[in-house]
C-alpha positions as semicolon CSV with decimal commas, in nm:
position;residue;x (nm);y (nm);z (nm)
1;M;10,679;14,295;10,159
2;S;10,602;14,101;10,494
3;T;10,801;14,150;10,787
4;Q;10,791;13,807;10,938
5;P;11,109;13,633;11,036
6;S;11,349;13,524;10,720
7;P;11,226;13,178;10,571
8;S;11,577;13,084;10,614
9;R;11,493;13,044;11,072
10;R;11,211;12,822;10,985
11;L;11,324;12,541;10,766
12;T;11,501;12,272;10,884
13;P;11,778;12,110;10,680
14;L;11,693;11,789;10,488
15;K;11,862;11,452;10,443
16;R;11,929;11,399;10,098
17;P;11,715;11,190;9,935
18;L;11,706;10,993;9,608
19;N;11,496;11,253;9,437
20;L;11,686;11,593;9,595
21;R;11,458;11,823;9,392
22;E;11,089;11,663;9,426
23;T;11,190;11,643;9,792
24;V;11,300;12,044;9,807
25;L;10,976;12,102;9,608
26;E;10,748;11,938;9,844
27;Q;10,912;12,097;10,159
28;L;10,873;12,429;9,958
29;R;10,525;12,398;9,873
30;T;10,425;12,302;10,211
31;A;10,612;12,599;10,353
32;I;10,402;12,846;10,123
33;I;10,075;12,642;10,142
34;T;10,067;12,697;10,484
35;G;10,207;13,007;10,541
36;E;10,531;12,908;10,698
37;I;10,713;13,142;10,421
38;A;10,462;13,435;10,416
39;E;10,320;13,544;10,091
40;G;10,450;13,829;9,990
41;S;10,813;13,752;10,084
42;L;11,105;13,787;9,859
43;V;11,344;13,495;9,845
44;S;11,627;13,376;9,675
45;A;11,745;13,049;9,599
46;P;12,101;13,044;9,762
47;T;11,916;13,152;10,112
48;L;11,651;12,927;10,070
49;G;11,968;12,640;9,980
50;Q;12,151;12,741;10,281
51;A;11,881;12,696;10,525
52;L;11,775;12,345;10,353
53;G;12,137;12,243;10,367
54;V;12,142;12,201;9,977
55;S;12,311;12,389;9,680
56;A;12,079;12,637;9,503
57;T;12,055;12,465;9,206
58;P;11,717;12,222;9,316
59;V;11,598;12,499;9,522
60;R;11,626;12,727;9,147
61;E;11,430;12,443;8,984
62;A;11,157;12,369;9,224
63;M;11,109;12,736;9,255
64;M;11,038;12,743;8,906
65;D;10,833;12,467;8,918
66;L;10,612;12,662;9,206
67;A;10,612;12,948;8,966
68;R;10,414;12,733;8,690
69;E;10,175;12,650;8,952
70;G;10,093;12,997;9,050
71;L;10,284;12,982;9,419
72;V;10,558;13,185;9,327
73;E;10,633;13,466;9,091
74;T;10,977;13,547;8,937
75;I;11,174;13,855;9,022
76;K;11,454;13,972;8,824
77;N;11,759;13,943;8,952
78;K;11,617;13,956;9,291
79;G;11,453;13,608;9,325
80;F;11,108;13,479;9,398
81;R;10,793;13,642;9,551
82;I;10,556;13,446;9,750
83;T;10,255;13,515;9,554
84;A;9,995;13,657;9,782
85;M;9,600;13,574;9,729
86;T;9,300;13,769;9,870
87;D;9,022;13,632;10,037
88;K;8,805;13,680;9,682
89;E;9,050;13,487;9,493
90;L;9,078;13,171;9,750
91;D;8,688;13,215;9,769
92;D;8,676;13,209;9,355
93;L;8,889;12,858;9,403
94;A;8,695;12,697;9,654
95;A;8,362;12,757;9,406
96;I;8,538;12,610;9,122
97;R;8,674;12,345;9,320
98;L;8,304;12,275;9,410
99;L;8,180;12,260;9,028
100;L;8,478;11,961;8,965
101;E;8,523;11,796;9,233
102;P;8,214;11,639;9,427
103;P;8,014;11,590;9,103
104;S;8,322;11,355;8,984
105;M;8,259;11,142;9,303
106;P;7,944;10,964;9,160
107;A;8,141;10,896;8,806
108;A;8,416;10,741;8,989
109;I;8,170;10,410;9,109
110;G;8,250;10,100;8,943
111;R;8,552;10,253;8,797
112;L;8,774;10,129;9,141
113;S;8,884;9,773;9,138
114;D;8,982;9,603;9,445
115;E;9,337;9,678;9,374
116;D;9,271;10,051;9,342
117;F;9,102;10,063;9,675
118;E;9,380;9,904;9,834
119;E;9,580;10,162;9,769
120;L;9,323;10,418;9,849
121;E;9,338;10,281;10,186
122;R;9,722;10,240;10,168
123;L;9,730;10,621;10,117
124;A;9,447;10,725;10,375
125;D;9,637;10,542;10,620
126;A;9,913;10,753;10,548
127;C;9,780;11,047;10,575
128;L;9,645;10,977;10,893
129;T;9,989;10,890;11,013
130;A;10,148;11,195;10,874
131;A;9,851;11,385;11,088
132;E;9,911;11,239;11,432
133;T;10,259;11,291;11,376
134;E;10,204;11,619;11,259
135;D;10,395;11,604;10,965
136;L;10,245;11,859;10,738
137;Q;10,456;11,810;10,429
138;G;10,375;11,427;10,430
139;Y;10,009;11,508;10,489
140;L;9,967;11,751;10,189
141;G;10,116;11,537;9,981
142;F;9,933;11,192;10,050
143;D;9,618;11,401;10,033
144;R;9,670;11,539;9,738
145;E;9,794;11,219;9,611
146;F;9,484;11,011;9,757
147;H;9,240;11,280;9,582
148;H;9,423;11,258;9,250
149;F;9,406;10,907;9,232
150;I;9,025;10,900;9,283
151;L;8,987;11,151;9,023
152;S;9,234;10,992;8,785
153;H;8,959;10,680;8,728
154;I;8,674;10,900;8,570
155;D;8,824;10,919;8,226
156;N;8,855;11,325;8,245
157;P;9,257;11,385;8,223
158;Q;9,195;11,751;8,199
159;L;8,943;11,779;8,510
160;T;9,171;11,585;8,722
161;E;9,488;11,805;8,638
162;L;9,275;12,095;8,703
163;A;9,150;11,989;9,036
164;T;9,483;11,887;9,148
165;S;9,641;12,251;9,068
166;L;9,338;12,436;9,198
167;R;9,390;12,218;9,556
168;T;9,759;12,263;9,523
169;R;9,716;12,649;9,484
170;T;9,486;12,662;9,819
171;R;9,631;12,819;10,117
172;L;9,585;12,674;10,438
173;Y;9,714;12,907;10,691
174;G;9,543;12,716;10,975
175;L;9,663;12,397;10,931
176;K;9,979;12,412;11,161
177;E;9,764;12,494;11,440
178;L;9,494;12,246;11,347
179;A;9,759;11,968;11,350
180;S;9,903;12,080;11,730
181;K;9,528;12,056;11,837
182;G;9,528;11,680;11,737
183;R;9,227;11,769;11,482
184;L;9,391;11,692;11,175
185;G;9,363;11,317;11,235
186;D;8,947;11,401;11,199
187;S;9,025;11,512;10,877
188;A;9,266;11,200;10,791
189;R;8,976;10,955;10,929
190;E;8,763;11,134;10,636
191;H;8,936;10,962;10,388
192;H;8,874;10,627;10,485
193;T;8,490;10,727;10,503
194;L;8,528;10,872;10,154
195;I;8,653;10,493;10,032
196;A;8,369;10,339;10,260
197;L;8,105;10,550;10,054
198;L;8,283;10,485;9,696
199;R;8,271;10,088;9,786
200;A;7,936;10,097;9,846
201;G;7,822;10,285;9,561
202;D;7,699;10,581;9,781
203;G;7,799;10,861;9,503
204;A;7,552;11,110;9,629
205;G;7,711;11,053;9,987
206;A;8,065;11,066;9,828
207;E;7,906;11,388;9,651
208;Q;7,830;11,575;9,982
209;L;8,158;11,444;10,177
210;M;8,375;11,662;9,921
211;R;8,162;11,960;9,949
212;D;8,218;11,925;10,331
213;H;8,547;11,888;10,266
214;I;8,607;12,181;10,035
215;G;8,365;12,450;10,274
216;H;8,623;12,300;10,558
217;A;8,908;12,393;10,358
218;R;8,815;12,751;10,293
219;R;8,686;12,813;10,667
220;V;8,881;12,623;10,920
221;W;9,198;12,514;10,742
222;A;9,228;12,843;10,672
223;T;9,251;13,033;10,998
224;G;9,275;12,720;11,246
225;S;8,972;12,793;11,450
226;E;8,686;12,584;11,525
227;E;8,465;12,915;11,533
228;H;8,514;12,924;11,143
229;D;8,366;12,616;11,072
230;T;7,995;12,488;11,220
231;Q;8,014;12,136;11,115
232;D;8,212;11,843;11,254
233;G;8,567;11,751;11,088
234;V;8,766;11,902;10,895
235;G;8,855;11,757;10,539
236;S;9,072;11,883;10,278
């Protein structure tokens, strides 16, 4: 079990939004993906609820969703343990993503309308704003929505949901450091590059960009160190 400080000292109280459960879910998911709540930690809904300034009920519901995503496991009469992932498991996730996401980019060519590209531009702009303000929760949410939106146009719902699930399970422990160095904005700008490639009908270019994205995610995003990545940019 991790000896890191209690997650209750890491999380910040939430303003009560319209959809409280979804907001709690997003903050907890981000905390796990980025390592703010360390893998192996045993947490309880009441403790997390107190840290977030909400009742235990939306936290418990969110943790059950995260259990279905594979990010936590339920421990009877104790709470939830953050799932640990080995380097081999993370390598395996990246390998599967490489089989699914890059080859799907050419399939999206010609399937995106002008309105679709406007939506992608909106999401890419939101990603960039979140990156520049070091809003990791916002960045991960918009990034996930951006890529899900593209994949949703290839007419293969099972592939779309699987790829999105694998993206969610990927741990990005170096993300906070990259944001603090101002390098997360580089990744955000690559969303606009992908849009331009898709608009131009450059399926091969879009496929290669996605390969670079996933490679970066497994290296520099996982550690926050530029030494672990020899290519320009830091994709997601």
